[in-house]
Short mmCIF file of C-alpha atoms in Angstrom, two decimals:
data_model
loop_
_atom_site.label_atom_id
_atom_site.label_comp_id
_atom_site.label_asym_id
_atom_site.label_seq_id
_atom_site.Cartn_x
_atom_site.Cartn_y
_atom_site.Cartn_z
CA MET A 13 -6.75 291.14 190.94
CA THR A 14 -5.07 290.68 194.31
CA PRO A 15 -1.38 289.75 194.16
CA ASP A 16 -0.07 286.51 195.61
CA ASN A 17 1.01 288.21 198.82
CA ALA A 18 -2.48 289.50 199.61
CA GLU A 19 -3.34 289.87 203.28
CA PRO A 20 -5.74 287.33 204.84
CA GLY A 21 -9.34 288.33 204.30
CA SER A 22 -8.49 290.48 201.30
CA ALA A 23 -10.87 290.38 198.35
CA VAL A 24 -10.34 290.75 194.65
CA PRO A 25 -13.07 292.93 193.14
CA ALA A 26 -15.24 291.35 190.49
CA ASP A 27 -14.26 292.47 187.01
CA GLU A 28 -15.70 292.07 183.58
CA ALA A 29 -14.81 288.38 183.53
CA GLY A 30 -17.46 287.69 186.16
CA VAL A 31 -15.21 285.90 188.64
CA ARG A 32 -14.29 287.04 192.14
CA TYR A 33 -11.35 285.67 194.11
CA ASP A 34 -11.11 286.00 197.90
CA LEU A 35 -8.25 284.96 200.16
CA ASP A 36 -8.56 284.22 203.86
CA GLY A 37 -5.31 282.67 205.00
CA PRO A 38 -5.17 279.07 203.72
CA VAL A 39 -8.66 279.27 202.19
CA ALA A 40 -9.36 280.72 198.74
CA THR A 41 -12.92 281.28 197.57
CA VAL A 42 -13.70 281.54 193.88
CA THR A 43 -17.12 283.02 193.13
CA LEU A 44 -18.85 283.12 189.77
CA CYS A 45 -20.53 286.52 189.87
CA ARG A 46 -22.92 286.94 187.00
CA PRO A 47 -26.09 286.34 189.01
CA GLU A 48 -28.27 288.21 186.53
CA VAL A 49 -27.74 285.31 184.07
CA LEU A 50 -27.47 282.58 186.73
CA ASN A 51 -23.67 282.67 186.43
CA ALA A 52 -23.71 281.48 182.83
CA GLN A 53 -20.11 280.89 181.80
CA THR A 54 -18.04 282.51 179.08
CA PRO A 55 -14.50 281.98 177.75
CA ALA A 56 -13.53 285.19 179.58
CA MET A 57 -14.59 283.56 182.85
CA TRP A 58 -12.59 280.45 181.98
CA ALA A 59 -9.51 282.55 181.26
CA GLU A 60 -9.85 284.20 184.67
CA LEU A 61 -10.32 280.84 186.42
CA ALA A 62 -7.13 279.60 184.77
CA ASN A 63 -5.38 282.82 185.81
CA ILE A 64 -6.41 282.26 189.43
CA SER A 65 -4.87 278.80 189.32
CA ARG A 66 -1.53 280.24 188.25
CA LYS A 67 -1.32 282.85 191.00
CA LEU A 68 -2.80 280.83 193.85
CA PRO A 69 -0.48 281.30 196.86
CA GLY A 70 1.46 278.23 197.89
CA ASP A 71 0.03 278.22 201.40
CA VAL A 72 -3.57 277.81 200.22
CA ARG A 73 -4.89 274.43 201.30
CA VAL A 74 -8.61 274.68 200.53
CA VAL A 75 -10.37 276.23 197.54
CA ILE A 76 -14.12 276.82 197.67
CA VAL A 77 -16.00 277.33 194.40
CA ARG A 78 -19.43 278.94 194.57
CA GLY A 79 -21.92 280.95 192.56
CA GLU A 80 -23.36 284.30 193.54
CA GLY A 81 -27.13 284.49 193.83
CA ARG A 82 -29.63 281.68 193.44
CA ALA A 83 -27.66 279.36 191.15
CA PHE A 84 -24.22 277.79 191.00
CA SER A 85 -24.04 278.10 187.22
CA ALA A 86 -26.56 277.68 184.41
CA GLY A 87 -23.77 276.47 182.12
CA LEU A 88 -22.43 277.93 178.90
CA ASP A 89 -23.66 281.40 178.02
CA LEU A 90 -25.44 280.64 174.76
CA SER A 91 -25.36 284.25 173.61
CA VAL A 92 -21.57 283.97 173.49
CA ALA A 93 -21.54 280.45 172.05
CA ARG A 94 -23.84 281.47 169.22
CA GLY A 95 -22.25 284.87 168.65
CA ALA A 96 -19.40 285.93 166.41
CA GLY A 97 -16.51 286.09 168.88
CA ASP A 98 -13.19 284.27 168.82
CA SER A 99 -14.59 281.45 170.95
CA SER A 100 -18.04 281.07 169.39
CA LEU A 101 -19.07 277.70 168.03
CA THR A 102 -19.01 279.14 164.52
CA THR A 103 -15.41 280.27 164.92
CA LEU A 104 -14.35 276.97 166.45
CA ALA A 105 -15.92 275.11 163.53
CA GLN A 106 -13.74 277.09 161.11
CA LEU A 107 -10.50 276.04 162.81
CA SER A 108 -8.56 272.96 161.83
CA PRO A 109 -9.29 269.92 164.03
CA SER A 110 -5.99 270.31 165.89
CA GLU A 111 -6.51 274.06 166.39
CA CYS A 112 -10.02 273.47 167.69
CA ALA A 113 -8.79 270.79 170.09
CA ASP A 114 -6.03 273.13 171.31
CA ARG A 115 -8.59 275.87 171.93
CA ILE A 116 -10.75 273.48 173.95
CA ALA A 117 -7.67 272.36 175.91
CA GLY A 118 -7.32 275.98 177.01
CA PHE A 119 -10.92 275.99 178.18
CA GLN A 120 -10.37 272.75 180.08
CA SER A 121 -7.46 274.25 182.03
CA ALA A 122 -9.95 276.52 183.81
CA PHE A 123 -11.50 273.42 185.37
CA THR A 124 -8.81 270.76 185.68
CA TRP A 125 -6.55 272.71 188.08
CA LEU A 126 -9.14 272.01 190.75
CA ARG A 127 -7.83 268.42 190.84
CA ASN A 128 -4.38 269.61 191.95
CA PRO A 129 -3.18 267.22 194.67
CA SER A 130 -1.78 270.05 196.82
CA ILE A 131 -5.25 271.50 197.54
CA VAL A 132 -8.68 270.22 198.53
CA THR A 133 -11.46 271.78 196.47
CA ILE A 134 -15.10 272.11 197.52
CA ALA A 135 -18.03 273.12 195.32
CA ALA A 136 -20.81 274.88 197.26
CA VAL A 137 -23.82 274.26 195.03
CA ARG A 138 -27.19 275.93 195.25
CA GLY A 139 -29.81 276.00 192.51
CA HIS A 140 -28.88 274.96 189.00
CA ALA A 141 -25.50 273.47 188.07
CA ILE A 142 -25.99 272.76 184.37
CA GLY A 143 -23.50 271.67 181.69
CA ALA A 144 -20.31 273.61 182.34
CA GLY A 145 -21.65 274.34 185.83
CA PHE A 146 -22.03 270.63 186.54
CA GLN A 147 -18.54 269.95 185.20
CA LEU A 148 -17.07 272.73 187.35
CA ALA A 149 -18.58 271.05 190.40
CA LEU A 150 -17.38 267.62 189.24
CA ASN A 151 -13.79 268.81 188.97
CA CYS A 152 -13.89 269.68 192.66
CA ASP A 153 -12.98 267.02 195.21
CA MET A 154 -16.20 267.47 197.17
CA ARG A 155 -19.66 268.83 196.44
CA VAL A 156 -21.81 270.22 199.24
CA LEU A 157 -25.33 270.78 197.95
CA ALA A 158 -28.19 272.92 199.12
CA ASP A 159 -31.42 270.98 199.04
CA ASP A 160 -32.57 273.05 196.05
CA ALA A 161 -29.56 272.04 193.92
CA ARG A 162 -30.10 270.53 190.49
CA PHE A 163 -27.44 268.92 188.30
CA SER A 164 -27.74 268.39 184.55
CA MET A 165 -25.20 267.44 181.87
CA ALA A 166 -27.12 269.34 179.22
CA GLU A 167 -24.54 269.49 176.40
CA VAL A 168 -26.43 266.79 174.51
CA THR A 169 -29.43 269.12 174.12
CA LEU A 170 -27.19 271.34 171.97
CA GLY A 171 -25.82 268.40 170.00
CA LEU A 172 -22.51 268.70 171.87
CA VAL A 173 -20.55 266.48 174.27
CA PRO A 174 -19.23 267.27 177.77
CA ASP A 175 -15.67 268.48 177.20
CA LEU A 176 -14.58 270.32 180.35
CA GLY A 177 -13.12 267.45 182.34
CA GLY A 178 -16.35 266.13 183.83
CA THR A 179 -16.93 262.73 182.22
CA LYS A 180 -14.22 260.72 183.99
CA ARG A 181 -15.10 262.05 187.44
CA LEU A 182 -18.80 261.46 186.77
CA SER A 183 -18.08 257.86 185.77
CA GLU A 184 -15.91 257.33 188.85
CA LEU A 185 -18.66 258.63 191.13
CA VAL A 186 -21.72 256.89 189.71
CA GLY A 187 -20.38 254.17 187.39
CA PRO A 188 -20.11 254.14 183.58
CA SER A 189 -23.68 253.03 182.87
CA ARG A 190 -25.37 255.68 184.99
CA ALA A 191 -22.87 258.32 183.83
CA LEU A 192 -23.75 257.52 180.22
CA GLU A 193 -27.47 257.78 181.00
CA ILE A 194 -26.97 261.17 182.67
CA CYS A 195 -24.99 262.49 179.71
CA VAL A 196 -27.18 261.21 176.88
CA THR A 197 -30.47 262.30 178.46
CA GLY A 198 -29.37 265.63 179.90
CA ARG A 199 -31.99 265.15 182.60
CA ARG A 200 -32.15 267.13 185.83
CA ILE A 201 -30.84 265.39 188.94
CA PRO A 202 -32.29 266.78 192.18
CA ALA A 203 -30.22 267.03 195.34
CA ASP A 204 -31.75 263.97 197.00
CA GLU A 205 -30.90 261.77 194.01
CA ALA A 206 -27.41 263.30 193.77
CA ASP A 207 -26.91 262.30 197.40
CA ARG A 208 -28.24 258.80 196.82
CA ILE A 209 -26.06 258.01 193.78
CA GLY A 210 -22.85 259.48 195.16
CA LEU A 211 -22.62 262.87 193.44
CA ALA A 212 -23.00 264.81 196.69
CA THR A 213 -20.64 264.84 199.66
CA ALA A 214 -23.49 266.28 201.72
CA VAL A 215 -26.91 267.86 201.22
CA VAL A 216 -28.07 270.56 203.63
CA PRO A 217 -30.92 273.08 203.83
CA ALA A 218 -30.19 276.05 201.57
CA ALA A 219 -29.88 278.42 204.54
CA GLU A 220 -27.13 276.21 206.01
CA LEU A 221 -24.98 275.81 202.88
CA GLU A 222 -22.34 278.42 203.70
CA GLY A 223 -22.00 277.18 207.26
CA ALA A 224 -21.68 273.55 206.17
CA VAL A 225 -18.94 274.43 203.68
CA SER A 226 -17.15 276.51 206.31
CA ASP A 227 -17.29 273.63 208.79
CA LEU A 228 -15.96 271.18 206.21
CA SER A 229 -13.14 273.54 205.30
CA ALA A 230 -12.23 273.96 208.98
CA ALA A 231 -12.16 270.18 209.48
CA ILE A 232 -9.76 269.80 206.54
CA LEU A 233 -7.52 272.53 207.89
CA ASN A 234 -7.40 270.80 211.28
CA ALA A 235 -5.57 267.90 209.68
CA PRO A 236 -1.76 268.13 209.44
CA ASP A 237 -0.79 269.99 206.29
CA GLY A 238 1.41 267.32 204.71
CA ALA A 239 -0.98 264.43 205.30
CA VAL A 240 -3.91 265.85 203.33
CA PRO A 241 -2.26 266.02 199.88
CA GLU A 242 -0.81 262.56 200.38
CA ILE A 243 -4.27 261.20 201.21
CA LYS A 244 -5.72 262.97 198.17
CA GLY A 245 -2.98 261.34 196.11
CA LEU A 246 -4.01 257.89 197.36
CA PHE A 247 -7.40 258.35 195.72
CA SER A 248 -6.18 260.03 192.54
CA GLY A 249 -6.16 257.38 189.84
CA ILE A 250 -7.22 254.68 192.28
CA GLY A 251 -9.54 253.12 189.71
CA GLN A 252 -6.60 252.31 187.44
CA ARG A 253 -4.52 250.63 190.15
CA SER A 254 -4.70 247.01 191.22
CA TYR A 255 -4.84 246.11 194.91
CA ALA A 256 -1.12 245.41 194.86
CA GLU A 257 -0.40 248.74 193.17
CA GLN A 258 -2.60 250.58 195.65
CA ASP A 259 -0.85 248.82 198.54
CA ARG A 260 2.47 250.03 197.14
CA THR A 261 1.09 253.57 196.74
CA GLU A 262 0.05 253.53 200.40
CA ARG A 263 3.47 252.27 201.50
CA GLU A 264 5.28 254.95 199.53
CA ALA A 265 3.02 257.72 200.83
CA GLN A 266 3.40 256.55 204.42
CA THR A 267 7.18 256.36 204.05
CA ARG A 268 7.22 259.99 202.91
CA ARG A 269 5.03 261.03 205.85
CA ILE A 270 7.18 259.22 208.42
CA ARG A 271 10.38 260.72 207.02
CA ASP A 272 8.83 264.17 206.91
CA LEU A 273 7.42 263.98 210.44
CA LEU A 274 10.69 262.69 211.92
CA GLY A 275 12.86 265.12 209.99
CA THR A 276 14.66 262.61 207.81
CA GLY A 277 13.04 263.60 204.53
CA GLU A 278 14.95 265.33 201.76
#
């Protein structure tokens, strides 16, 4: 993998984990690269995603998450889940409840770092984003969809629940009732419906996906560096704050910006 001081435009070669990491100045691109299985995810991929989060250079402002080939991610690789490895469902079932929960917490860390307030994260979604793939996209701040994109929270079809940090964001985007319906049915949500119900930031023709994501990234980078994380912070947890609490949050954020801009900050 490329060290933290990698030159702009440098690329980290794909390895056995099936994740590629590219740096171009303040933009990092994370690519799931198992196109032969529609980027089906494994615990090894999750470990590498978590590793990327730990070594992400401090000057990165935008992280783009994408899938190689014709799909974003078909979800959990069932051959691994049903196998005999350390992270198979059979092995997890043999752990104590606390040990199992701790193991899942490790899996979640591969996804939840995308909510970090210091960066803006964009999922570039084409084709299927199923189960873990859907939750990976949900953990991003924005989702730009090709018109062939399809979301599905398919864990229920395996008798499982979504457990990779996607349920709260889904509920925030579409409301608790519709989020519940999406999770308990596991149905496919086409791009036009995703746009209509608030899951998509934008939907574009498949041939224009990369350009649309690049344009969005450039627009974010045009904003002053310090303002963007403060604005992201205004919306983080907004559903739990009253109007008065949100007003206070705005005041405090603006005070920090004014002090920083005028050189009086700590």
